[in-house]
XYZ file of C-alpha atoms in Angstrom:
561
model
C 0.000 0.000 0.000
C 3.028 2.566 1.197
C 4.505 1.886 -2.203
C 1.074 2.676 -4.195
C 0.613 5.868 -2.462
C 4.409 6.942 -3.099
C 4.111 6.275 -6.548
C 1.149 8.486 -6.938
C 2.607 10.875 -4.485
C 6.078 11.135 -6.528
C 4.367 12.145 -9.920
C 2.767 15.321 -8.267
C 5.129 16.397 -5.505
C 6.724 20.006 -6.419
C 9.461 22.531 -5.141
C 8.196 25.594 -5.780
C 10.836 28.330 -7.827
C 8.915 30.302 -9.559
C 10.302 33.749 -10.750
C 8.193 37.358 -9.784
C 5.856 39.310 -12.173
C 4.303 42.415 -11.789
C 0.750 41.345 -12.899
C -1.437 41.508 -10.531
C -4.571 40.862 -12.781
C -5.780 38.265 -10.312
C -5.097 36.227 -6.969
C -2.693 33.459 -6.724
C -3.122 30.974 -4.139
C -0.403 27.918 -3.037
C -1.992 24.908 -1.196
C 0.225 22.674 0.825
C 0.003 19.590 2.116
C 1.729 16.831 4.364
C 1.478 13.313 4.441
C -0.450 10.937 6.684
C 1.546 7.569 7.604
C -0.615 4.457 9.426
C -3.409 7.394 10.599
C -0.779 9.966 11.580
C 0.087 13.054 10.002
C 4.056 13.579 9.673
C 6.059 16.604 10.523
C 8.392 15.587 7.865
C 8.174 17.029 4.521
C 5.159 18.671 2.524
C 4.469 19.467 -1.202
C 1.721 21.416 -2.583
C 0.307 23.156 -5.773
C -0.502 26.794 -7.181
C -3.564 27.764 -8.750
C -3.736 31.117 -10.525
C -5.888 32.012 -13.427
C -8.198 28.977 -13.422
C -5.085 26.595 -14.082
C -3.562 24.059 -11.248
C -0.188 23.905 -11.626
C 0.930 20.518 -10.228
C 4.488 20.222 -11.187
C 7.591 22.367 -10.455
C 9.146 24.516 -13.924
C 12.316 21.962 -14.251
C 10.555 18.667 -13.587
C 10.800 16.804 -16.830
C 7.223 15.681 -16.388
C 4.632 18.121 -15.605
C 1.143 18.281 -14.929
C -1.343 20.549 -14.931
C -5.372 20.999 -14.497
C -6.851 23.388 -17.042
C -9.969 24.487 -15.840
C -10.742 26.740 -18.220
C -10.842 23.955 -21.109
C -12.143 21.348 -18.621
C -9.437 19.116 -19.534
C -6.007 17.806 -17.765
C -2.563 18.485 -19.432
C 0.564 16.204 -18.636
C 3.610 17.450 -20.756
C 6.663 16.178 -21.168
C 10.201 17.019 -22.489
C 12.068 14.075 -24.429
C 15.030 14.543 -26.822
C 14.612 18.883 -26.443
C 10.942 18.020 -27.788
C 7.766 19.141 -25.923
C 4.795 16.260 -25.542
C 1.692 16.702 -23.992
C -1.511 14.116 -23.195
C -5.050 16.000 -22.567
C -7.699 14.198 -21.438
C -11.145 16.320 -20.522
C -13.046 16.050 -17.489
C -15.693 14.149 -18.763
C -13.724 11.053 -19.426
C -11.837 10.926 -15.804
C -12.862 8.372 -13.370
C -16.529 8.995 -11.409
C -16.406 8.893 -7.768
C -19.113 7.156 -5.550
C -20.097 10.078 -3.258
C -21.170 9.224 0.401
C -22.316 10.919 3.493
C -19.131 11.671 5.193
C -18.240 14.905 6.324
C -15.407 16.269 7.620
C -13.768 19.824 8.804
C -10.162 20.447 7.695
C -8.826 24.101 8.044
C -12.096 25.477 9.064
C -13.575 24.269 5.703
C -16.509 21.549 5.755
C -15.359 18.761 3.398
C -17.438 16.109 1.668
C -16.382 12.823 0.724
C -16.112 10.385 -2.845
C -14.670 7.358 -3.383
C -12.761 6.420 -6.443
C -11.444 3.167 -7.434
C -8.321 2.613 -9.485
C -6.492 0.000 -10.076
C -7.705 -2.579 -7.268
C -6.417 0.662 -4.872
C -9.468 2.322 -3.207
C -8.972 6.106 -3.384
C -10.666 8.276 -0.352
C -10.837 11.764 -1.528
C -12.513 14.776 1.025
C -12.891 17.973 -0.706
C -14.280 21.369 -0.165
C -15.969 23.602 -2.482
C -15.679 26.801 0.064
C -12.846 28.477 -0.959
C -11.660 30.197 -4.650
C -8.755 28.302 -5.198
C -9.261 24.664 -7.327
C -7.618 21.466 -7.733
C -6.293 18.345 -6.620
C -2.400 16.842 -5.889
C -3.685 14.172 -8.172
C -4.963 15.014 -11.370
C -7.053 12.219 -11.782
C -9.931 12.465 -8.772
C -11.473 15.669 -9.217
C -15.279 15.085 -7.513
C -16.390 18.017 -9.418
C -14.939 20.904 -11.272
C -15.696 23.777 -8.249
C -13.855 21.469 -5.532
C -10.435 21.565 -3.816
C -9.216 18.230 -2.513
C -8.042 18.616 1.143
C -7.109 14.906 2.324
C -6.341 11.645 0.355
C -5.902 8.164 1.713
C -4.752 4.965 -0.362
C -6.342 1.991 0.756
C -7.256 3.438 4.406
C -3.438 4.007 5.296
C -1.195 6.168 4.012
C -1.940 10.022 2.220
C -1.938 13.585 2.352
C -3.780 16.028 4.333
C -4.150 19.923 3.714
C -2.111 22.143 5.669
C -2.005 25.780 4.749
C -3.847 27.483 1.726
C -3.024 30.866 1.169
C -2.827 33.666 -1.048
C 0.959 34.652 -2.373
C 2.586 37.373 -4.355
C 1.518 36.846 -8.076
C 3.909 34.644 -10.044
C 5.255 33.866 -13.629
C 4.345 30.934 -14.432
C 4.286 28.945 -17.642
C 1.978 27.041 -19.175
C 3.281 25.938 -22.099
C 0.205 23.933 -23.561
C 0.451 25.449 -27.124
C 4.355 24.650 -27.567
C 3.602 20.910 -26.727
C 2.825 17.925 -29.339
C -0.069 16.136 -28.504
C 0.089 12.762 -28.985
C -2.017 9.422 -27.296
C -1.740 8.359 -23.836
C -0.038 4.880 -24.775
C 2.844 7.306 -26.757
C 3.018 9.649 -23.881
C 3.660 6.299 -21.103
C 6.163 5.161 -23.715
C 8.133 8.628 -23.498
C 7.693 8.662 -19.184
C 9.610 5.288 -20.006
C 12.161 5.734 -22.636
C 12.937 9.149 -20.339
C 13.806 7.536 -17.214
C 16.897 5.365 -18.648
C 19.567 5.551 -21.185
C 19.787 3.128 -24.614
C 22.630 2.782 -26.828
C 22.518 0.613 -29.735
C 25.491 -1.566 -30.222
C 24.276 -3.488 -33.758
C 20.882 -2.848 -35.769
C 20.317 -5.545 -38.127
C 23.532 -6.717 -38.242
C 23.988 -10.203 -40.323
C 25.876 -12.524 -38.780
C 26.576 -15.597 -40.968
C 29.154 -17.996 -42.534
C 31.010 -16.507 -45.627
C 34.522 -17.518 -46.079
C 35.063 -14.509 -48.213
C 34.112 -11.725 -45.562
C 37.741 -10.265 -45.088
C 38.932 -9.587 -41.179
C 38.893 -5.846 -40.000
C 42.593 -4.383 -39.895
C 44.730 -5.322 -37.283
C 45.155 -1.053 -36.621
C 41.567 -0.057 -36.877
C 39.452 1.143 -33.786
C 37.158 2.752 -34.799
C 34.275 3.361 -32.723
C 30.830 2.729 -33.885
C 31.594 0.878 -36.836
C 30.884 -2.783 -36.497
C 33.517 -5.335 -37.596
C 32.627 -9.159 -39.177
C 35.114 -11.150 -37.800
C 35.982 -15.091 -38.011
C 34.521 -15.483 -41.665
C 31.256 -13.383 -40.545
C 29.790 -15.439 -37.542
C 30.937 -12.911 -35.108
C 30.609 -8.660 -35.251
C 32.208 -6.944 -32.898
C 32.637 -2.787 -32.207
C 33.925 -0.407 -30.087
C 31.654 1.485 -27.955
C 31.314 4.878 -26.019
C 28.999 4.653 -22.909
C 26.761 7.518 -22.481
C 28.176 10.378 -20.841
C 25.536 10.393 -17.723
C 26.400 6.947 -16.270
C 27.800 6.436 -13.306
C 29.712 3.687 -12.159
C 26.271 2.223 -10.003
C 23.759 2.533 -12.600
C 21.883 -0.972 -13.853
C 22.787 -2.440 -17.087
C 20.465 -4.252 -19.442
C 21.274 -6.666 -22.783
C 18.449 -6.196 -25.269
C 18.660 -8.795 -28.421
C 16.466 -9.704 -30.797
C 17.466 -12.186 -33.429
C 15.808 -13.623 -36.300
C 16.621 -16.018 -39.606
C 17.948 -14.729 -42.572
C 17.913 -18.587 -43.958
C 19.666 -20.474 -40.918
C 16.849 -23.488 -40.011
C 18.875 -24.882 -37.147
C 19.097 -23.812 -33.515
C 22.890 -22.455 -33.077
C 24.676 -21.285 -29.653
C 25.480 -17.423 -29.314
C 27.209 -15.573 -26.846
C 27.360 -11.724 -26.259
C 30.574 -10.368 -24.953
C 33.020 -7.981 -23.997
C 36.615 -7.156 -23.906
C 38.212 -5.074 -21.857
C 41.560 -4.441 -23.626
C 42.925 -1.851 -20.943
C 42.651 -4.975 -18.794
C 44.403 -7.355 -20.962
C 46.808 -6.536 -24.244
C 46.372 -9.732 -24.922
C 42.940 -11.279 -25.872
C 40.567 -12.928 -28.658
C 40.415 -9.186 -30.866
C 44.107 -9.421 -31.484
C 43.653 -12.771 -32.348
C 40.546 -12.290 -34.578
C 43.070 -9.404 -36.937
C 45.618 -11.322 -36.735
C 46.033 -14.966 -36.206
C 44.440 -17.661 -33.505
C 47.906 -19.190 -32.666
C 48.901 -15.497 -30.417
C 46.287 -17.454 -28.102
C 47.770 -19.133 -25.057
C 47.061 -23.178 -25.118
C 45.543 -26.094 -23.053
C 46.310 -29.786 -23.531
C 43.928 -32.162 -22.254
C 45.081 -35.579 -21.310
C 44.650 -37.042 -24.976
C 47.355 -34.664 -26.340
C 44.304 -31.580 -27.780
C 44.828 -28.141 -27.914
C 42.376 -25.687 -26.596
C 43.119 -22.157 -27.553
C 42.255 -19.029 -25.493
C 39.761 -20.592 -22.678
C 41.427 -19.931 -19.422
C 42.927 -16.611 -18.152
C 46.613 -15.757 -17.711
C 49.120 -13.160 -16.313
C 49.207 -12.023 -19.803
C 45.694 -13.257 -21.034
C 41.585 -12.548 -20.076
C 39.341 -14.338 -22.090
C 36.013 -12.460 -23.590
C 33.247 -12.013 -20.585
C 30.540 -13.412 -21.179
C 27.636 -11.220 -21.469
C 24.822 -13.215 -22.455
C 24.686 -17.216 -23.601
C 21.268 -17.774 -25.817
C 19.929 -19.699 -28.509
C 18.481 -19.526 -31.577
C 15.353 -20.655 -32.793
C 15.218 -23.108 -35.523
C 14.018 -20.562 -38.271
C 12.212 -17.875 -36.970
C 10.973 -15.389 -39.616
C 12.517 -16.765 -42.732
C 10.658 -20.078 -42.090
C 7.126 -18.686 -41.001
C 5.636 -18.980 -44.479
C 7.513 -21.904 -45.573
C 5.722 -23.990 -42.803
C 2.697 -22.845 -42.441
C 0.171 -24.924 -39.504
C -3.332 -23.721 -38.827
C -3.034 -22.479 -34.905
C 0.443 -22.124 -35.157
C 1.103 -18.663 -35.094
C 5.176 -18.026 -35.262
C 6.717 -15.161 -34.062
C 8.466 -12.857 -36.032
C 11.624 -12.560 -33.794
C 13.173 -13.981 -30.916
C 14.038 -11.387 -28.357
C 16.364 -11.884 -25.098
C 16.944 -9.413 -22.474
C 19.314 -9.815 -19.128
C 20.462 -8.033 -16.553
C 24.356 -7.671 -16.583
C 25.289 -5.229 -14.064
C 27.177 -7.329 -11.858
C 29.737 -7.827 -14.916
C 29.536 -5.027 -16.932
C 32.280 -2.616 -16.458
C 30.689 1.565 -16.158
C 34.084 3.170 -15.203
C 35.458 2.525 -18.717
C 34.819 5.314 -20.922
C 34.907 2.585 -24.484
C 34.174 -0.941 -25.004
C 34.572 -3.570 -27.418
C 30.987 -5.699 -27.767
C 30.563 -8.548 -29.878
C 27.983 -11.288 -30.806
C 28.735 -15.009 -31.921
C 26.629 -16.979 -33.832
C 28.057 -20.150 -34.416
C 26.658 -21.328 -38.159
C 27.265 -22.532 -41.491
C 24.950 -20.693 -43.457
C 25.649 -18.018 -45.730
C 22.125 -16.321 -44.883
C 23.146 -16.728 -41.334
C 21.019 -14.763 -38.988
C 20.004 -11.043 -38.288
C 20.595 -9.563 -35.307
C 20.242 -6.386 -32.643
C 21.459 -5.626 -29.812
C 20.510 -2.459 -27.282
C 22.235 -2.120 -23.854
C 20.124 -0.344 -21.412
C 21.423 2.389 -18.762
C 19.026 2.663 -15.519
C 19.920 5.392 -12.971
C 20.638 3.921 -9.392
C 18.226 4.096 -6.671
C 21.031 5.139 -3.853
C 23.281 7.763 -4.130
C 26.231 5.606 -3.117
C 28.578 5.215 -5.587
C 31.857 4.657 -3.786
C 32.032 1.239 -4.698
C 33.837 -0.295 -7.691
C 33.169 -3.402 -8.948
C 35.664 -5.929 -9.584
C 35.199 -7.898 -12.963
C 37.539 -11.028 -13.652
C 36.815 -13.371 -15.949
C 38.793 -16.233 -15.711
C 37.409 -19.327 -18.255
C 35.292 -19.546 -21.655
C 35.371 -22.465 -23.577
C 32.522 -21.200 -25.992
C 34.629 -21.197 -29.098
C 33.589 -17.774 -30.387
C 36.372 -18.241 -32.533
C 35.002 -21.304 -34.220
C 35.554 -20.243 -37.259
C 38.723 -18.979 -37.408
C 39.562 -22.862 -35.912
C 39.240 -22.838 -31.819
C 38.214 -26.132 -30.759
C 34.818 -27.084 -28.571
C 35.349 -27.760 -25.100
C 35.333 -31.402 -25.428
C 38.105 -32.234 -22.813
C 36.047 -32.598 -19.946
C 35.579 -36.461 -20.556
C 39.819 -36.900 -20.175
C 40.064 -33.840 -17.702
C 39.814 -30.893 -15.803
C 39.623 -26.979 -16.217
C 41.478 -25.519 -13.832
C 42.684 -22.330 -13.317
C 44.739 -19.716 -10.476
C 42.762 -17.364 -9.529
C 43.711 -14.171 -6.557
C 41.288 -13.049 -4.431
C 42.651 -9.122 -3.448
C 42.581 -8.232 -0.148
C 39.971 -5.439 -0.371
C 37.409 -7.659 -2.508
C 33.768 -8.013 -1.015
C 30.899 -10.088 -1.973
C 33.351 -12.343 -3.865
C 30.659 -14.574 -5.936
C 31.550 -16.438 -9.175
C 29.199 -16.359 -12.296
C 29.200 -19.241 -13.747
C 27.379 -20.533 -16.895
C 26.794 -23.897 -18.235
C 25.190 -25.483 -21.388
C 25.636 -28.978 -22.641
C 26.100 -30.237 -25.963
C 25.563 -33.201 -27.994
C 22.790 -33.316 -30.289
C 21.935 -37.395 -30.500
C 20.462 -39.718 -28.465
C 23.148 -40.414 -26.401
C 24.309 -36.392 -26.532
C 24.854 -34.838 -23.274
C 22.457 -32.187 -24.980
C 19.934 -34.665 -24.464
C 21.267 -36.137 -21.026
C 21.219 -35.336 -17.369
C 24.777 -34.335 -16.616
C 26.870 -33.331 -13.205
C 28.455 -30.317 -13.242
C 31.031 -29.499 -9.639
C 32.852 -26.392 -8.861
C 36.307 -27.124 -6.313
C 37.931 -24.413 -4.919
C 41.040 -25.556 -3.198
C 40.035 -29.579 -3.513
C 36.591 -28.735 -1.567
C 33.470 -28.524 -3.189
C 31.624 -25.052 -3.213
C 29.206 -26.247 -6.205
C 27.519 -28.394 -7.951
C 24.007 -28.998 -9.792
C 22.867 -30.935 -13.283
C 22.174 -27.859 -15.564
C 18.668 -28.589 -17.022
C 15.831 -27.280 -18.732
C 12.420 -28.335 -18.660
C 10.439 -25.731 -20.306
C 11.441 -26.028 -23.998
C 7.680 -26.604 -25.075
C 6.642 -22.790 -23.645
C 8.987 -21.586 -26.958
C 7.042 -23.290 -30.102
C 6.023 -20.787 -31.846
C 9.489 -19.421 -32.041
C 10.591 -22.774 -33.966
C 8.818 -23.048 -37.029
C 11.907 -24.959 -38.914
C 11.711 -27.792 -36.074
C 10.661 -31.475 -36.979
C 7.708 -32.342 -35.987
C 7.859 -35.984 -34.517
C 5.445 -39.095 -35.031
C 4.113 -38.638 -31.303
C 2.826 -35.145 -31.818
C 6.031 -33.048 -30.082
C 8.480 -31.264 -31.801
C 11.925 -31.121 -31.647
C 12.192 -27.871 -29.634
C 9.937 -29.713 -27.230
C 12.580 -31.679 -25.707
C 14.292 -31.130 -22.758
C 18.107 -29.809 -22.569
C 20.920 -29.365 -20.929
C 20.195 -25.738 -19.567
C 18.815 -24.431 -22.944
C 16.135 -24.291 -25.338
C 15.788 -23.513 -28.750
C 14.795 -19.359 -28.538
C 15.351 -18.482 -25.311
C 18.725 -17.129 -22.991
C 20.496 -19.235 -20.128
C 20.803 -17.037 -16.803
C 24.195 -18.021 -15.193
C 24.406 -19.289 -11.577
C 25.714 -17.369 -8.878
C 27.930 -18.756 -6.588
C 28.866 -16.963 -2.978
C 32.645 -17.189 -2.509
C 32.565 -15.570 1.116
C 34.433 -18.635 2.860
C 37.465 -17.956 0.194
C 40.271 -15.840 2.212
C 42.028 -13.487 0.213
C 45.589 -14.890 -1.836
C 45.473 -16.824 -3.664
C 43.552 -20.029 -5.132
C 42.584 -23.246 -7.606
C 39.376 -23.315 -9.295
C 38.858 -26.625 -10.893
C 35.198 -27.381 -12.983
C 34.766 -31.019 -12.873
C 31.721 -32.165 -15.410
C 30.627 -35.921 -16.217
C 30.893 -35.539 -20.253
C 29.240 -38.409 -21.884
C 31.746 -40.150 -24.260
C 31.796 -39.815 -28.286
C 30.309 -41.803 -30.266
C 31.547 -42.590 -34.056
C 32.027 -38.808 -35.375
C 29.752 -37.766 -32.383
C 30.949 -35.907 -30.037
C 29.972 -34.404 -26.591
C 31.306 -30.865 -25.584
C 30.360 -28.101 -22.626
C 30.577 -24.042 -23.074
C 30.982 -23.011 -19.636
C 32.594 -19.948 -18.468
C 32.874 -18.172 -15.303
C 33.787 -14.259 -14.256
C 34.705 -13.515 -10.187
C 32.886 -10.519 -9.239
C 32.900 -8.562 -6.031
C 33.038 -5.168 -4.792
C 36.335 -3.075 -3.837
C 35.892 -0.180 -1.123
């Protein structure tokens, strides 16, 4: 209930700056209020309105939304400011909410008040208003009880809400109304703008292809450019370098926004957003993606394989993982090529996750880059947004601390990096240092299996344990259940002689169409120095030209005072 009335209460409250005038054509009057917590009023804090010239002005000059009641039209104005453009909603009297009206009376400031009722919502709105005095209006635009009434007390849901406090006539003011400078447009476009205003976007690709094409030539090994997006590794991965919006602080959330369709690709194919960080690390996968995969530092498994770039270094980082999704088998370029009665496809398959915890603010560039892995020339089409939201505390002392330290999603496929097929002979293991000023050390750690036949770990239950020193700290058998919810993202997948589908089945912590969310492990119990992560999984063994392989990676994460 206290957060209901808040809400309401943040749209209208005001501070007051208004600059002098020397009309004095007609009386200006400021009503003030304070607010009433669990049936008491508190001393703390009040906000308030002026009416002068038959308009209510709700909103102080530099909010960015404002609102207004214009009695003189019969009609309530909300105008915003987006992009140095003025917006404004209207929406007359007639179609606001109707009140029930009941017997109640009540005396507030020596003014007999009656009482309505509105309902809004499922929140019951208790409104007691006067019609005694010149001034108009209401903190919330929305329950007037009649166009000659000034609304004295409000409570949401019989708890919390305002109560009238002084009402009194002031020195005239300059104040703007500036109705005719405003675009009108619909409500739904004006709650889109109150959105889009709030946070920051910036659009990394837009309909960027990302497919197989052996004569796409790699970007030069001196360009940086920013903004200009690179096809890398024979086209299934784009990459560019960023600038993060000037108002973003080091605190602020951090959203990935993808969508990604077909452009001819019928099969469901793993793809991984990430970042480098190549302040942090000279050496990483970029250099290698100009230049040449063998600058990579190498693992040998047990049977004698290589496995380029996975684990991190002194010298080396690997990518961080932003994102790990999956495509859809066919979405949009297979819609009308398989067309079922009541099997309405989507037209795109979008993904959005929250990557604060690893996404780096302080840095004033980026690079970003998508992998598809694929083998068709039409590949797939693809768009990714990341999203800025302001922090709720005004604490931003703290820095994050973002390590990755393993990736065996061969991003670099293409360009010939193996799969991470080694867990069947052995073990990843890597050094990692906890600093000494490190808090809220947690690992992220992401796991899909792979194997795409019967016997296919895709298709199989599989352990996965996390060690840390020889002493387990993890462990769980990554699985999804839910593949069937994502159908009508699949139109390319076989349909089976028992009525399910392909993209039915259950996985190994994926489904055709949709993201995997990484697990969070709490490292608290590590002491600072340092320490041996080893990832222990129960791969399946080959069979014939089969062959099972995991893309798991993992980023330490923590905050440093």
């Amino acid at each position: 209930m206290k957060y209901v009335f808040l809400v309401l209460v943040s749209v209208f409250s005001i501070a007051i700056a208004y600059g002098e005038s020397n009309d004095k054509s007609s009386k200006t009057f400021k009503i003030e209020y304070k607010y009433i917590r669990n049936g008491k009023v508190s001393d703390n804090g009040n906000y308030g309105f002026i009416f002068k010239d038959g308009i209510a002005f709700l909103s102080g000059k530099d909010d960015k939304i404002r609102s207004f009641i214009d009695y003189n039209k019969r009609q309530n104005v909300n105008i915003i400011s987006y992009k140095d453009e003025l917006y404004k909603k209207v929406k007359h009297f007639d179609s606001l909410i109707n009140p029930d009206f009941g017997d109640k009376t009540e005396n507030i400031l020596g003014y007999k008040c009656n009482y309505a009722s509105f309902n809004y919502f499922s929140n019951k709105i208790e409104v007691w208003y006067t019609i005694e005095t010149e001034a108009k209006g209401s903190p919330y635009s929305s329950y007037l009880p009649n166009e000659n009434s000034l609304v004295m007390k409000v409570l949401v849901n019989g708890g919390s809400g305002i109560i009238a406090d002084t009402i009194y006539a002031i020195q005239d003011q300059k104040i703007i109304f500036p109705e005719n400078r405003a675009k009108e447009i619909s409500d739904s476009e004006f709650e889109e703008l109150k959105i889009l205003s709030r946070y920051k976007s910036l659009t990394v690709f837009d309909n960027d292809t990302i497919n197989f094409d052996p004569s796409i030539k790699k970007g030069d090994a001196t360009d940086t450019s920013t903004n200009v997006c690179y096809h890398f590794s024979k086209g299934s991965i784009i990459m560019k370098k960023i600038v993060l919006p000037e108002e973003v602080e080091n605190d602020w959330g951090v959203f990935a926004k993808l969508s990604c369709k077909s452009n001819g690709d019928a099969y469901d194919r793993t793809g991984s957003v990430f970042m480098i960080n190549p302040d942090k690390s000279k050496n990483n996968i970029l250099n290698a993606l100009r230049d040449s995969i063998d600058q990579l530092p190498v693992f040998t498994d047990n049977n004698g394989k290589n496995y380029q770039g996975i684990i991190a270094s002194n010298n080396y980082e690997p990518p961080v993982e932003l994102m790990r999704f999956f495509t859809t088998f066919g979405v949009n370029h297979f819609n009308s090529l398989r067309e079922i009665n009541n099997y309405p496809w989507e037209k795109v398959a979008e993904y959005k996750q929250d990557i604060s915890t690893i996404m780096p603010l302080e840095n004033d560039t980026l690079w970003v880059g998508v992998f598809i892995g694929n083998y068709d020339k039409g590949g797939h089409i693809v768009s990714l947004e990341l999203d800025f939201y302001p922090s709720y505390s005004d604490n931003d002392s703290t820095q994050k601390y973002i390590k990755p330290l393993f990736n065996t999603v061969n991003i670099m496929e293409m360009s010939g990096q193996n799969y991470g097929r080694f867990f069947n002979n052995d073990t990843l293991r890597v050094e990692i240092e906890i600093p000494e000023n490190l808090q809220n050390p947690q690992l992220i750690y992401t796991s899909t299996g792979h194997g795409g036949w019967g016997n296919g770990d895709e298709f199989n239950q599989t352990l996965n344990e996390i060690f840390v020193d020889g002493k387990s700290v993890f462990s769980i058998i990554p699985w999804r259940t839910d593949c069937a919810t994502y159908r009508m993202l699949n139109p390319a997948s076989g349909n089976f002689s028992n009525g399910m589908s392909s993209s039915d089945l259950s996985r190994s912590n994926w489904c055709p169409g949709t993201l995997t969310p990484p697990y969070i492990i709490n490292l608290d119990d590590v002491t600072p120095g340092k320490h041996k992560i080893e990832i222990v999984i129960n791969q399946g063994p080959d069979e014939g030209n089969s062959f099972n392989h995991w893309s798991v990676s993992g980023v330490l994460i923590g905050d440093i005072k």
